[in-house]
Coordinates of C-alpha atoms and ligand atoms in Angstrom, one line a residue:
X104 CA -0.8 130.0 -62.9
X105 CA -4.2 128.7 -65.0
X106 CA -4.2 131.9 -67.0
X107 CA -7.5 129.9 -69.0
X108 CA -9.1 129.7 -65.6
X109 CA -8.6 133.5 -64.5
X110 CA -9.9 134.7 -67.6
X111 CA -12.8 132.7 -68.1
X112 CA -13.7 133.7 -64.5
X113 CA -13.8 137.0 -65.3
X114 CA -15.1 136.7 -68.8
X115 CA -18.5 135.0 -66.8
X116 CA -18.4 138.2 -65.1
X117 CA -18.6 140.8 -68.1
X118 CA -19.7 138.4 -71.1
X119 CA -23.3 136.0 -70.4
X120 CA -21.8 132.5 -69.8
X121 CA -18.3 134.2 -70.7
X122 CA -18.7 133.7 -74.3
X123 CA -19.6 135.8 -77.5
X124 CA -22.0 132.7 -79.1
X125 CA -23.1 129.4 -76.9
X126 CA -21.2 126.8 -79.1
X127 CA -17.9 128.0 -77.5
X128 CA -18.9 127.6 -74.2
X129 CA -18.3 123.7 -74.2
X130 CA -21.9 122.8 -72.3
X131 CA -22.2 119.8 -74.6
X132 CA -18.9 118.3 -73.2
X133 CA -18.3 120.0 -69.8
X134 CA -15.3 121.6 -68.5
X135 CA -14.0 125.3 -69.1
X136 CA -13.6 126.3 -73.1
X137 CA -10.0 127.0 -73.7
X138 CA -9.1 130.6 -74.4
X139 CA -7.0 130.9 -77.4
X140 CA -4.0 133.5 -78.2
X141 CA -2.7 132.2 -81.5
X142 CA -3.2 130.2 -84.2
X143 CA -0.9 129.1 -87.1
X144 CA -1.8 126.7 -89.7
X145 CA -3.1 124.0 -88.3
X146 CA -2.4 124.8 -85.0
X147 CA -4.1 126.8 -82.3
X148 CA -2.2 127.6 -78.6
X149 CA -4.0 128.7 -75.5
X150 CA -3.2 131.1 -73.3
X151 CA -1.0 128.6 -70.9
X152 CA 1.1 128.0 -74.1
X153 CA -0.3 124.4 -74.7
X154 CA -0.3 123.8 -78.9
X155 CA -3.6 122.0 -80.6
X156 CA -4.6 120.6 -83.4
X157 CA -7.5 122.2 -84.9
X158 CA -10.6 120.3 -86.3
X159 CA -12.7 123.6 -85.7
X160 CA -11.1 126.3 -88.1
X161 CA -13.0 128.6 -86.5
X162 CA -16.1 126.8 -87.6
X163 CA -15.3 126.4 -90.6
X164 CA -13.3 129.8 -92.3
X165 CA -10.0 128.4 -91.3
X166 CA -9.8 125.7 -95.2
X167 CA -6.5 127.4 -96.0
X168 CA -5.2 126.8 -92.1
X169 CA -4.6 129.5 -89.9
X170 CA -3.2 132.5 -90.1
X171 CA -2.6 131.4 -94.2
X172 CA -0.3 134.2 -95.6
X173 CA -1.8 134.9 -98.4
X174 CA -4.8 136.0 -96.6
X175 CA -3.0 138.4 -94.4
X176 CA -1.1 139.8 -96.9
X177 CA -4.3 140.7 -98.7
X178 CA -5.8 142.1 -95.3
X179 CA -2.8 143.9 -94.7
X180 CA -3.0 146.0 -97.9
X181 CA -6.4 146.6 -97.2
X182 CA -5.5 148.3 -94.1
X183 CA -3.3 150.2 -95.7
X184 CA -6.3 151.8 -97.9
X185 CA -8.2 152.6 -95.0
X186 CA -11.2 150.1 -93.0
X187 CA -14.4 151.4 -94.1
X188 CA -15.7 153.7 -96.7
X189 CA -19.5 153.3 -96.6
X190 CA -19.2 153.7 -100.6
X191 CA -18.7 151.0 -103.3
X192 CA -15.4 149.8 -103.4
X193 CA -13.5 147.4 -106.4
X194 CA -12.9 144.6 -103.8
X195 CA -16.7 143.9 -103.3
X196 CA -17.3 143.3 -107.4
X197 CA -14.1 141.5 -107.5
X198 CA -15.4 138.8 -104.5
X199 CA -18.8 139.1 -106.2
X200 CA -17.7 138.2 -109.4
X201 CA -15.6 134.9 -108.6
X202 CA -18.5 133.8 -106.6
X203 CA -20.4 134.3 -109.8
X204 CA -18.0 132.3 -111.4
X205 CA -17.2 129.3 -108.7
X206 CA -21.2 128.5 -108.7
X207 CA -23.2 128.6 -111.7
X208 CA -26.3 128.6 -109.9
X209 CA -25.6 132.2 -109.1
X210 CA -26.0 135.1 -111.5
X211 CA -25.7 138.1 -108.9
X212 CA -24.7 138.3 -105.0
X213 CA -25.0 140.4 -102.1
X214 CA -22.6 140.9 -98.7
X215 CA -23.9 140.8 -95.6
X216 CA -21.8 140.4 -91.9
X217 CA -22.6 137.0 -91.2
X218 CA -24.3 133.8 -92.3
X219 CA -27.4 134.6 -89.7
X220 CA -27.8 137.8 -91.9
X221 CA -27.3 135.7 -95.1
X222 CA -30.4 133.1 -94.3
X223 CA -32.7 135.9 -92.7
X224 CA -32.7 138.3 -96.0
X225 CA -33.0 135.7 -98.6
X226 CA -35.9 134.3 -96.5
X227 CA -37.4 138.1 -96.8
X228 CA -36.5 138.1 -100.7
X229 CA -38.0 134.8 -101.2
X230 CA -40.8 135.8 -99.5
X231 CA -41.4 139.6 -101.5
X232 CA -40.8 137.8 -104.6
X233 CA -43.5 135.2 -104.3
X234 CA -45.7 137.0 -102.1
X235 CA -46.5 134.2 -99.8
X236 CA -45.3 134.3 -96.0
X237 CA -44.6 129.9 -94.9
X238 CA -41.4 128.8 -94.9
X239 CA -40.5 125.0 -94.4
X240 CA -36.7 123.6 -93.1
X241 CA -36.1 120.2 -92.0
X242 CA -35.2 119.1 -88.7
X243 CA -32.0 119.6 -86.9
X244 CA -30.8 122.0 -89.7
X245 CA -29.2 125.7 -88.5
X246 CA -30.0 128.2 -90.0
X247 CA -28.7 131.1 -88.0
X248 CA -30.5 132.9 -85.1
X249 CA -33.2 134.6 -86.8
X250 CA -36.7 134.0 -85.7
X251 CA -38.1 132.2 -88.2
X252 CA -35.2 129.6 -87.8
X253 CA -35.5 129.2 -84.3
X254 CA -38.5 126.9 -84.3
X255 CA -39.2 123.7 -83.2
X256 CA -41.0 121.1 -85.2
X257 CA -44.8 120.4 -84.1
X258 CA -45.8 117.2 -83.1
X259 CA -47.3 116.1 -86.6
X260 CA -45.6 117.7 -89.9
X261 CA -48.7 119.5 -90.4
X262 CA -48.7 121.3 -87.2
X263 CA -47.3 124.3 -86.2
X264 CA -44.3 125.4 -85.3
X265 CA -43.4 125.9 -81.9
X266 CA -40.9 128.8 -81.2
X267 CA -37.5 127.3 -80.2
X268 CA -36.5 129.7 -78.1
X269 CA -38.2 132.8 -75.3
X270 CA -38.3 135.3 -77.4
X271 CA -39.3 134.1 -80.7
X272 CA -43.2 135.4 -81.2
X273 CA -45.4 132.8 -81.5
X274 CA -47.2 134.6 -84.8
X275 CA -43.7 134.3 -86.8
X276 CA -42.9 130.4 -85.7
X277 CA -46.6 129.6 -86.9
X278 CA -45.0 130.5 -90.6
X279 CA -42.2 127.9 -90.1
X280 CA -43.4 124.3 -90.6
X281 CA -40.4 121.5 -90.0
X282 CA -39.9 118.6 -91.9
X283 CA -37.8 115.3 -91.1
X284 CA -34.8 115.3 -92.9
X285 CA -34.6 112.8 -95.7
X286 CA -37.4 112.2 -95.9
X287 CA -39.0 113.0 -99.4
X288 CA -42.5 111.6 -98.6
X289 CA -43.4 113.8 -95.5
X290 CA -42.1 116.8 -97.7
X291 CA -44.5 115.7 -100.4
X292 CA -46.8 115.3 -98.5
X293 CA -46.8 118.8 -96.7
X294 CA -46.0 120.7 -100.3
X295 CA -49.1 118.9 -101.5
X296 CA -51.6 120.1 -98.7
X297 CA -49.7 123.6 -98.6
X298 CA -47.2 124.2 -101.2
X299 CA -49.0 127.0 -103.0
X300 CA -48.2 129.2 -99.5
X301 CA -45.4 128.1 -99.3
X302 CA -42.3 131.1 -100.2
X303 CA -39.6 128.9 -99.8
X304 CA -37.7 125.7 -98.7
X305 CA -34.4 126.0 -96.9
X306 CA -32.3 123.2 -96.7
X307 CA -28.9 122.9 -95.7
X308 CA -28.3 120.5 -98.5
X309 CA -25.7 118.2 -96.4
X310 CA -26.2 119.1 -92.9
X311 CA -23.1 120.3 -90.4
X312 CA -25.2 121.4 -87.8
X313 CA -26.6 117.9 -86.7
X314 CA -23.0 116.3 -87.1
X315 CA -23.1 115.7 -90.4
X316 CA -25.6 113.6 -92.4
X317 CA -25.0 113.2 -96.5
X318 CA -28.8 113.8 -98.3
X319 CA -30.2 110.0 -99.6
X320 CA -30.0 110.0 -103.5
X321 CA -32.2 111.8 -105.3
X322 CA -33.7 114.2 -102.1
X323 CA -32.4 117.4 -103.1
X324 CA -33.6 116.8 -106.4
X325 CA -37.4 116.1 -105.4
X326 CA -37.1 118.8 -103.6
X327 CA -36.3 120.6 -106.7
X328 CA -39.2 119.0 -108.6
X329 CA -41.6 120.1 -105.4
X330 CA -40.7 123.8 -105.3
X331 CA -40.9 123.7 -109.5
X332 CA -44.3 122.4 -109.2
X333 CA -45.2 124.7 -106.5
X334 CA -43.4 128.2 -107.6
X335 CA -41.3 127.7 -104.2
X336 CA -38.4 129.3 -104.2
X337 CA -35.5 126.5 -103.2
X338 CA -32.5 127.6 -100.7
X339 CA -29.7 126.1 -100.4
X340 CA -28.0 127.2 -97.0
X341 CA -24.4 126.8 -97.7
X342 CA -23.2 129.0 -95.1
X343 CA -20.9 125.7 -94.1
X344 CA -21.1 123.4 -97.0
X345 CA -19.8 126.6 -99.6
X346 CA -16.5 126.2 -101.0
X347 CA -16.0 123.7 -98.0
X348 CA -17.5 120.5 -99.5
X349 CA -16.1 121.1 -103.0
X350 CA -15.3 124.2 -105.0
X351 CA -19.2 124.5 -106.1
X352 CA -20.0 123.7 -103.0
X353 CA -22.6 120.7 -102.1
X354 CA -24.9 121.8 -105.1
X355 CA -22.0 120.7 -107.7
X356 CA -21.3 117.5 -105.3
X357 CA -24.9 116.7 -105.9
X358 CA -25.8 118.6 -109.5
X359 CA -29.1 120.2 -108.1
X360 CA -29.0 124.1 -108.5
X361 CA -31.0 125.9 -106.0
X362 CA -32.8 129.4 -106.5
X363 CA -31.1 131.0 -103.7
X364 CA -27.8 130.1 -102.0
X365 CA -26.5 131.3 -98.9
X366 CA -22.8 131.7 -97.3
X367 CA -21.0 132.6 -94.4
X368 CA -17.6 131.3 -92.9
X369 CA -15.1 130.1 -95.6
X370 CA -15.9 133.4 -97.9
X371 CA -15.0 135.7 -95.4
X372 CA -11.5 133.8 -94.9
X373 CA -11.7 134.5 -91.0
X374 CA -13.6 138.0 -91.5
X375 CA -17.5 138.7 -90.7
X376 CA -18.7 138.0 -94.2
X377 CA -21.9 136.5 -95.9
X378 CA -23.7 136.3 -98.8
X379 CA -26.8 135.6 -100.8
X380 CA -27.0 135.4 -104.3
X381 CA -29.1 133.1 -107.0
X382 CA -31.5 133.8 -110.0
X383 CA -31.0 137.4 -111.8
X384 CA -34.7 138.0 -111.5
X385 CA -35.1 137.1 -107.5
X386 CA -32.1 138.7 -107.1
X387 CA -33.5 141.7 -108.8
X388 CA -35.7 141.5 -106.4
X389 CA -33.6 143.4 -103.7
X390 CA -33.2 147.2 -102.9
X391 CA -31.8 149.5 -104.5
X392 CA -32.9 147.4 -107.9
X393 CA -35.6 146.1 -106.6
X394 CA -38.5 146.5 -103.4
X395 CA -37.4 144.2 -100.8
X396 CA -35.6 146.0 -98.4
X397 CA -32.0 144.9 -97.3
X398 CA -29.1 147.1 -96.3
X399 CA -25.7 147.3 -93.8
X400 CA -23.0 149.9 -93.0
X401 CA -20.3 147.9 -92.9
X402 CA -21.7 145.0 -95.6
X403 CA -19.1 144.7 -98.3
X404 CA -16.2 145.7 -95.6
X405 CA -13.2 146.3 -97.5
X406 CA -11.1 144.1 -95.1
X407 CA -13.6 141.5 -95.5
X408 CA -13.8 141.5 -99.1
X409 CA -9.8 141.3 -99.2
X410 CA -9.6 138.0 -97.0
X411 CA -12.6 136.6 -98.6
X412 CA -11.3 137.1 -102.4
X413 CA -7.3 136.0 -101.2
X414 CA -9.6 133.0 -99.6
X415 CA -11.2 132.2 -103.5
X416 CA -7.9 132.4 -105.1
X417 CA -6.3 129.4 -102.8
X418 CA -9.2 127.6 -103.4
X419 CA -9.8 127.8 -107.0
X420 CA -6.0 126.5 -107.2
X421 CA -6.3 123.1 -109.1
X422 CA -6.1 119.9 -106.5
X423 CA -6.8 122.2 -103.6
X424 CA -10.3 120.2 -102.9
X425 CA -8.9 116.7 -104.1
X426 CA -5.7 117.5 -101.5
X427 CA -8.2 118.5 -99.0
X428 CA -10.7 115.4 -99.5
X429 CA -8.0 112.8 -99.4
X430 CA -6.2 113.7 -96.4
X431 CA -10.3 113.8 -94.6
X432 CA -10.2 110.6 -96.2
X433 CA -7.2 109.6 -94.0
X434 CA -8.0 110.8 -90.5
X435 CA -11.9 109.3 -90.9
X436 CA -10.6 106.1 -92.3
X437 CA -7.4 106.3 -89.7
X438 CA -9.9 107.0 -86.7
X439 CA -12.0 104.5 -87.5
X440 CA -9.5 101.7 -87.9
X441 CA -8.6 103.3 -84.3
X442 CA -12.2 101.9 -83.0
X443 CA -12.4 99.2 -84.4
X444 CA -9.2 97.9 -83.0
X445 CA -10.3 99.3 -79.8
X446 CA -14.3 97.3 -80.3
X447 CA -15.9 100.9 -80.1
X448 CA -19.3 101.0 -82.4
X449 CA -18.1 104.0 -84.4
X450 CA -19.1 105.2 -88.3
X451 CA -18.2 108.7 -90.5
X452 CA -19.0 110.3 -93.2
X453 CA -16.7 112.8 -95.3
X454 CA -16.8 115.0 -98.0
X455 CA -14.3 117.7 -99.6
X456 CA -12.9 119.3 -96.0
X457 CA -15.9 118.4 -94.1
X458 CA -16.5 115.0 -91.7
X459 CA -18.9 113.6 -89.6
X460 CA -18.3 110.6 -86.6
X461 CA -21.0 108.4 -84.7
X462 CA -20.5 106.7 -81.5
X463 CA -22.4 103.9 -83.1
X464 CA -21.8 101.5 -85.8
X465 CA -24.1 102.8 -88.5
X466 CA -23.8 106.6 -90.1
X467 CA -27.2 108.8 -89.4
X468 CA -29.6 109.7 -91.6
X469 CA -31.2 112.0 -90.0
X470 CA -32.2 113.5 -86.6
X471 CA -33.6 110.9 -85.0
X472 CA -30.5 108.4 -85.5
X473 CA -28.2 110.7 -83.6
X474 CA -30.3 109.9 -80.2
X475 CA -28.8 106.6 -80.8
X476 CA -24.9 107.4 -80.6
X477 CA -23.1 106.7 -77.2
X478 CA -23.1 110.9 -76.6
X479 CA -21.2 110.0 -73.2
X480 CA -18.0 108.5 -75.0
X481 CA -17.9 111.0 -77.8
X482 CA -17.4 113.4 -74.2
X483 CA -14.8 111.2 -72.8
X484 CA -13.1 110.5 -76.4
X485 CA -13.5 114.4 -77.2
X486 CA -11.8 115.4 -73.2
X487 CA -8.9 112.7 -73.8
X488 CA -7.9 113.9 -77.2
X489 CA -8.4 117.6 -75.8
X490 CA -5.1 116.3 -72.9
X491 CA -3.4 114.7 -76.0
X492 CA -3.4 118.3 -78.0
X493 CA -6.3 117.7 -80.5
X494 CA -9.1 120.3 -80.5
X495 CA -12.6 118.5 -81.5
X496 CA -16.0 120.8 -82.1
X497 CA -17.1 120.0 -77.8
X498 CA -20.8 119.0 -78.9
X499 CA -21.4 115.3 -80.7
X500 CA -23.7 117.7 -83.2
X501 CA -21.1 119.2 -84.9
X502 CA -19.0 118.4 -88.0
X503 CA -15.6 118.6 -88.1
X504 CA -13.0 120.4 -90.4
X505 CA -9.5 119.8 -92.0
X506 CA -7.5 122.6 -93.4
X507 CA -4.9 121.7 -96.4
X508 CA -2.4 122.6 -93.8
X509 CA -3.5 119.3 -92.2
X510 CA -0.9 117.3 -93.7
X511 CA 0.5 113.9 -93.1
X512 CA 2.2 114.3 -89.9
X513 CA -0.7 116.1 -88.5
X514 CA -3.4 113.2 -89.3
X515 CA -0.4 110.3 -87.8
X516 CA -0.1 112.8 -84.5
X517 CA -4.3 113.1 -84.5
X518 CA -4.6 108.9 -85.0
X519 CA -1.7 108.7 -82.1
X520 CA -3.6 110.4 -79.6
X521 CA -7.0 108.8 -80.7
X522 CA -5.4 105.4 -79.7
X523 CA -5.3 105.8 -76.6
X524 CA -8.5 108.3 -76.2
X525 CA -10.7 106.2 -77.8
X526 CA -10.2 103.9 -74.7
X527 CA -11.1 106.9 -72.0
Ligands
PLP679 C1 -23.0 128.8 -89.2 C2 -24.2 128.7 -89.9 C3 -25.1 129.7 -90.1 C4 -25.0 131.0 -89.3 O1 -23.9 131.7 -89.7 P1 -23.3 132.8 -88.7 O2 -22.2 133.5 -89.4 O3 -22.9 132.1 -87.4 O4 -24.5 133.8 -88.4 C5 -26.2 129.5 -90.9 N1 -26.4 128.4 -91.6 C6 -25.5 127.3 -91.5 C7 -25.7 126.1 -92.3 C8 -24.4 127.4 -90.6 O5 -23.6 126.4 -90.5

């Protein structure tokens, strides 16, 4: 019996579309998404029993591989001292304070459930502290669901925006202007006509959410130099780039520090958690210290705060992102020896446990270039390696992720099965 089948048929009949957030629910690619019952390292079996390797972790939580030890023994104990207390607890300044210490752009921090949460209160702080209302992002970047980041860019970069989704009041996507990505001169040329309304720019400063696309040299620093010039206060949304890309996340790969920073998935270590932290006098900024309301009953969970600090321990180890980046290094560099061999127009891009692939024979730069990959092979590629036991993100505008638990075996069995998918 298809035990995947039965439940997803009934999970369309209690869930909408069966799933608890879209990007599950394999639209991009077709087909049914595959229920999962367990996961160890990195591994993840289905509910027929069939094994995968993972290139999801969950979306990116899963750096030390599933079901890491370490991180369940911490969440273990925590249990053991009871789930909630809605009252400070040690474990929140004890994840606060290696965050502090992992990124040196950040002086103070504050927990939140999720990345969505993360983005949509430092967008209110940024916005209390400079007492303007416009915020600009950049095309094809994710920001979370809130409303001001579900807004489509206008037809010139002046324009409006356009709300992205029913739902989304017109009045708050007039407050979000979009900008290409990479390109500095349109965001000059916006921050020059507007800048001094503008509260903030949110970037995700290598983006994950539009496969992945590396900034050009020196963008993230003019965007610096803009919101200097401007009193803007820069974001850095690292929800998937923190502690995924490299220890200090993209703004040490790049040496840019940003006024804000947000997180999600990797410092929760597989539980709900996010964060925003930055500058002590923004961060000030935010109630009780300061008057920009932000609160949550369960923010600073003390099963959260285990996993996530268990989660900065194993990757504060020395050679845990050189390990990470090198064996990236190998399954990019293996798959695309794969095409070539095979005549398929094919690029990626890589960095720390983080990857990117194009079904065309140049990397993207931005939004635009990803019209230009073959989208139908990247479904035939990603349902062939799915028969084969490899588990890719089921969209072509997702990045991919290694665990350390990907070792050398893993990335041979991956490149096996790519030989002949590559070819569906
Ligand atoms: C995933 C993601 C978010 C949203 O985080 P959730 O925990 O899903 O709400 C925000 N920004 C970026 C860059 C993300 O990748």
């Amino acid at each position: 019996m298809d035990n995947n089948h039965s439940l997803f048929t009934k999970a369309q009949q209690f869930i909408p579309g069966g799933v608890n957030s879209p990007v599950r629910a394999f639209k991009g690619v077709g087909g049914e998404p595959l229920f999962i019952a367990t996961a160890k390292g990195p591994h993840m079996y289905d509910v027929n029993g069939k094994a995968y390797i993972d290139y999801i972790g969950s979306w990116g939580p899963m750096i030390a591989g599933h079901s890491n030890e370490e991180v369940l023994e911490a969440v273990h104990q925590a249990v053991d001292r009871g789930l909630s207390f809605g009252a400070p607890a040690e474990a929140e300044v004890t994840l606060a304070e290696q965050i502090c210490q992992m990124i040196p752009s950040i002086d103070m921090v504050r927990m939140v459930n999720s990345g969505t949460e993360a983005t949509m209160s430092a967008i209110r702080l940024a916005r209390g502290f400079t007492g303007r209302d416009k915020i600009i992002k950049f095309e094809g970047c994710y920001h979370g669901h809130a409303d001001s980041f579900l807004v489509k860019a206008g037809s010139g970069v002046l324009t409006l925006g356009i709300p992205g989704s029913p739902g989304v009041p017109k009045a708050v996507a007039d407050l979000t202007l979009t900008v290409p990505f990479n390109d500095l001169e349109a965001l000059t040329e916006v921050m020059s006509a507007v800048g001094d309304e503008v509260a903030a720019i949110i970037v995700e400063p290598i983006t994950g959410n539009m496969n992945m696309i590396e900034p050009a040299a020196g963008y993230l620093q003019g965007m610096r130099d803009l919101c200097d010039q401007h009193s803007s206060v820069l974001i850095f949304d690292e929800v998937m780039t923190g502690f995924r890309v490299a220890r200090g996340g993209a703004q040490e790969v790049y040496d840019v520090k940003p006024d804000l920073t947000t997180f999600g998935k990797v410092i929760g270590g597989g539980l709900p958690v996010g964060a925003f932290g930055g500058r002590h006098d923004i961060m000030s900024y935010i109630a009780p210290s300061g008057p920009v309301y932000q609160a949550g009953t369960l923010s600073g969970n003390p099963l959260a705060m285990a996993a996530g600090s268990a989660m900065m321990k194993i990757v504060s180890r020395d050679g845990f992102y050189e390990h990470l980046s090198q064996q990236t290094g190998k399954l990019v560099n293996g798959l695309q020896a794969v095409a070539d061999e095979a005549g398929v127009p094919f690029s990626t891009c890589h960095k720390g446990g983080m990857f990117g692939m194009y079904f065309r024979d140049q990397k993207a730069a931005g939004f635009a270039d990803l019209a230009e990959c073959d989208e139908d092979h990247f479904k035939r590629f990603f349902h062939a390696m799915l028969v084969h036991g490899v588990y890719l993100a089921p969209s072509a505008y997702e990045a991919g992720f290694v665990s350390s638990k990907h070792n050398d075996d893993i990335i041979e069995q991956t490149l096996i099965a790519a030989k002949t998918a590559i070819r569906a």
